[in-house]
Every structure is written in C-alpha cells, then in structure tokens.
Amino acid sequence: MDSASTTLVNLDTPSVRHTRPSDSNSGAPDHLMSSARFVKDLFETVVRLNPYYDDSPVASSAARMPAARELLEAELATLEHARLQVLRSMNQEVLIALLPPEVLGQVFLRLVEGVARDRGRYQWLSITWVCHHWRTVALTTPELWSRIVIRRSSDNVERTKVFLERSKAASLQIIIAHTQELHELMPEILAQVNRAESLSLSSSLETLLEWENALPTVAPRLRRLHIRRAPHQFRPIRDTRSSLSTFMAICQIPALSVFSSVHTLIDWSTNMFAPCLTRLSVQYPSGSGGAPISDVIRAFTSLPQLEFIQLDDVLAPLPENASNLPRIAMPLKLLHLKEVKLGATALSCAHFLQHIIYPASTVTALTFTTVLPETVELVTTVLASKIVLRDSTNGTRMLFDTVFVDGERIFLYSEPSSTGAGALTPHKFVILLPYVLGVDHSFVLDALWPKLPIRDVTKLHVLTPMPSMRPSAQSQHSWSRFVAALSGVEEVVLQGNPFAYVFSSLAAPQDSQDPSSAKIRYILPNLRRITVYDVIFRHEDSDESEQDPEPPLAADPPPFVPELIKICKTRTDIEVVVLKWCFKVLEEDIEKLQEVVSRVEWDREDEHQRPEYPQDEVDDRNWDSWY
C-alpha cells in the first residue's frame, strides 16, 4: 500500500473502489472518473463560451452565471453521488467486504504490526483512505489507535491528540522520549497512564522527576514498565532522586509482569515488586558500586514466578582477596526461570548463582567485568556446579553437546533434539570476558575445563577472533590442553580463517602413545567431519609493482587450503569436509580435497550469498541482540 489513494485488494474478484467523497477526485482510477470529468469539462466549456453566444447583454449574462454554476454544480454532485453508490454496490462483490467489521478490524491490527515494523509506524494510516467501509471500520476499532509513540521533535502533536481521542477506552501502549516541542502534551498523555498496558519513558533525570508529578495514583492495566535515564545527563551516581520512587511504586501494581530499568537506582531492601512479575531487567550506571547481593536476593524471595533475570552492573563487587564466598542461609528456588544474565565481577556472579536454584534448562549468560587468578578456583567450582547435572541414575553427565569458543567468550549449548524420551531441550551456558584465550584470562579456561565432563561434547565450534586479538603463547598452550580433553568430539566447525595453532591442534598426536602400536592416535580421536564456515580461501594477490611488501605476522592466519589438506592427509579418519559460505574457492581446491578425503560437500552458489551468522553472540551492553 504505497499511498493513501491506491486501490487495494486483489482476490480474483473486482477490487475495492474508493467511495469516500473527500478523496474521490484524487485517487480513483481513470475509468471510474470518466463521468465526473465529462461533467466538469462540460461545465468549464459552458462558462468559457457562454458570453459569446448569449444574445442578452454581457452584464445580464454575468448576472445569470452564478445561478448557472449552481445548477451545474448540483448536477455534478448528483452524478458524483450516483457514481459512489455504484462503486459501493460493486464493492459488495469483493470477498473482504463480506467480513464482519470486528473481524476486518482484527485483520487491520495484524496489518498494522507488520507495516509499522517494516515501513514506519504511520504508514498503516493509508488503509483509512481506501474506501468508506474501511475507514468506518478503522475509526470504530480503538485498538488501532492505541499505540502512542513520541520519539522525535518532528512528531505531530495534533496527530497524537487524535490517536488519544480515537483510542477511546482501549488499553494504551505509550512510548515516550522527551522533546521540547511535545512538553506541553506530556501531562495529557501521562494522565492516560491509568489505562496504559505498556509504558516506556526515556529522558533526563530532571524530566523523569517532572513526569512523576503528572502520573495518576493507580494504573490497574499496566503490565509492562520500562524506565530509562538518559546516560549523557547523569547527576552524581548516588543522587537519591535517581531511585524515582513514584515509578517504583507503580511496580506494586498486581498486573505488572515486565519491568525494565536502565541507569536508574533501585532500593532492593523494600518489597517493591508485585509477586506476578515474570521478567526483570535492571542496568545500573557504570561506577555506581552496585547493590548488596543479599538485598537483591531478598527482593527475589517475593517473586516466585520469575522467568527472566538480567542484572547489569547491579551486583556489588566482593573483596578481591576473598578466599571463600560468603555463606548463604537458604538457597532461593526459582523453578520457572528460563534465562538469567549477569554482568558483574566473576566473584559476584558466582556468589549470586550460589544463592539460587533453577532448572537445568535455564539459559545462563555471564559477563565478567574482572576475574583474578587468585579467585578463579572459587568461580569455576560454582560454574561447574551449574553446568553439570548429577543424578542417582546416570551419575554425572554433561548438559551440553557443543562447545563454542572465540577470542572473548565460551559457549556451552545443546542442539534442539526431538528424538528419544530423554532428549535434551535447547539451552545455553555462556561466559563472556575479555580475551578468554588471551594472555590475561587463559587461566579461566585452564581452571574450568577439568571440572566439566566434557567428554560428552560431540561438536567443537571455533570462531577466529579479530586480528587485533592475537593469541599469546600461554593461550595457545591452554587451547591445546582444552582440545585434548574433548575426546568425544565428532565434528569441528571452523568459522573464519583460523590461526595456525588451531590447525596444528587438529592434527596433533596424543601425549601418551603405545610404543608397540604402529597407528598414531591423535587428539579428538572420534573426529570424522570438518565444517568450514565463512572462510576466505585465498587473499588478493599483492601488486607486483610494490617494492617492499609488508611481511606477514607470525600470528596471522596461514593459507587455508594447504593447512586443510595437510590435516585431512595426516588424519585418514576424516570422512567429510563441508564448505559453507566460503569465498574465492577454485575447482582445483575441491579436486585436491577430494584426493585426501572421502566426500567433499560444496554448494558454489553459497559464495555469492552473505551468511546470516547462526552464532549466539552476546553483546555485553545489549542483551536483547543475543536472544
């Protein structure tokens, strides 16, 4: 629907015709306008020629012209009315005209969701200009007008007022970012919060405090509340007004199920949330110092229905020289929890996880702001207890079948499975920290993997980090020990051009070999499949006229084809090589691979398609981009 005057709907029956008098002369098809144009042209001809053919004096003719014009205009209006009646009769043949108005209104609601997302939040208004019937249905469907969005100074104040009026008693979705031009309208909008289902406010602290004064005392329909304090206008971190007490009072509304707060402080010692809350997301300003973990846990004791928790910079850091985590009185059971995402020091994250008991399928994502070698044993012991499932029947077993590692994060997750009564449901465990394979943090990997039964893992996915994240010698040794422990891996996925140490680890022999055995045993003894994903097989040839080309760095990725052939030639147990979205692949590359491996799968059409990465990468400041 490209414009307000376009005729729509093609259901193998005559299309819907424009029947609104207000726009009938602006958007109707040419073949439907012929009669009206004829009358109009006739009228203009008579007016133009009348003075030359009238026998009466010119003054008398001019006096009679208004009357003649009125007669012609009346005839034109009669013809126009008849034309509209014919069009309305023809519209009855269209299938969509047979829908009851309430059903057609629901169709419009679905249409609005898609159009507002793809073309802009007001493009859907064109449906009100198609025909009289559609406009009537749209105006009598209050839910169509219930989304009040103000994000820019160019947003029309009058249009917002019309939306408020036409929404009648429908539950509102209010999304406001303060602009000076709309300041005069804010009291009128906030006065409607008592019928709001969703409220999202973003502005400076001073403006948020001003809006608090205009809030109604009750908001019985409110289910979702989002408050964001503009980051560029921070007052001192511990300004007590940052708690926004009036907004926090709204959180006690029984219907509230979703609460999100960004850059505002919360008094966790008070019982502020309603028991039916299911999603809680809080981000403190950086450097705020966080809140005591005991207070946060105490607030969760009254929220048994929680399904989602996100705490970013909320948990106060524990002493860095702690030799033991603080004792806990009674673990908190959150049996409905599906996701928990924490951003804090490694000790604080571990201590928080110690406090709660949640289902094994819960998605867990941790962003460590700091982690020290002195405390890594404490941290990894707690993490292992959350990753490993222990039961009396099967003993200790891994909850995951895939390990994903790149330069700054470790993913443990399972693929969706629908086979077998005991099939695992999809779930993830993510550890995000700077340079987990770098010189400063490789000790995390060294301390964590011995505590995990990772022999159950069947897939290893390696994403090459950015070139600036060059591996150190220490991280390479850590990587080799880690890979050697993955004895159950059957498939390795190489995404991006790997560093040389990744290649060498795939063809490295095991440390302990039987001297009497003629067969060499390699690490990853069950490896049968290598999947190559988003790899450039060769780089552009350098300009021959270049005098002194820059020599490659030792840590640069090596030429891909020779390394891959070397692995497959060394390890005769590799059965399949799969190429997905690889670039600059030649036929001779495939031929060389086919000489050393049983089967090579390559769809050359993939080279011209930019891949949509299936990786579950976590942005440490934008969790919603991950899940």
Short mmCIF file of N, CA and C in Angstrom, two decimals, residues 45 80 186 203 260 365 378 400 461 536 563:
data_model
loop_
_atom_site.label_atom_id
_atom_site.label_comp_id
_atom_site.label_asym_id
_atom_site.label_seq_id
_atom_site.Cartn_x
_atom_site.Cartn_y
_atom_site.Cartn_z
N THR A 45 -16.60 24.40 -20.28
CA THR A 45 -16.86 24.86 -21.66
C THR A 45 -18.00 25.85 -21.70
N GLU A 80 -21.94 12.59 -8.96
CA GLU A 80 -20.92 12.04 -8.09
C GLU A 80 -21.53 11.10 -7.06
N MET A 186 2.73 16.37 27.42
CA MET A 186 3.03 15.28 28.33
C MET A 186 2.00 15.11 29.46
N SER A 203 14.27 9.74 29.32
CA SER A 203 14.61 11.15 29.35
C SER A 203 15.66 11.39 30.43
N SER A 260 11.61 -3.08 33.43
CA SER A 260 12.95 -2.83 32.91
C SER A 260 13.38 -1.44 33.34
N ALA A 365 23.91 -16.69 31.04
CA ALA A 365 24.92 -15.89 30.35
C ALA A 365 25.59 -14.98 31.36
N LEU A 378 37.47 -20.57 43.02
CA LEU A 378 36.15 -20.38 43.62
C LEU A 378 35.09 -20.22 42.54
N PHE A 400 25.35 -30.40 27.83
CA PHE A 400 25.57 -29.75 26.55
C PHE A 400 26.28 -30.71 25.60
N HIS A 461 33.01 -25.81 18.01
CA HIS A 461 32.84 -24.70 17.06
C HIS A 461 33.86 -23.63 17.42
N ILE A 536 37.70 -17.30 3.78
CA ILE A 536 38.27 -16.81 2.52
C ILE A 536 39.44 -17.72 2.16
N GLU A 563 46.70 -25.91 4.64
CA GLU A 563 46.54 -26.38 6.01
C GLU A 563 45.42 -27.40 6.12
#
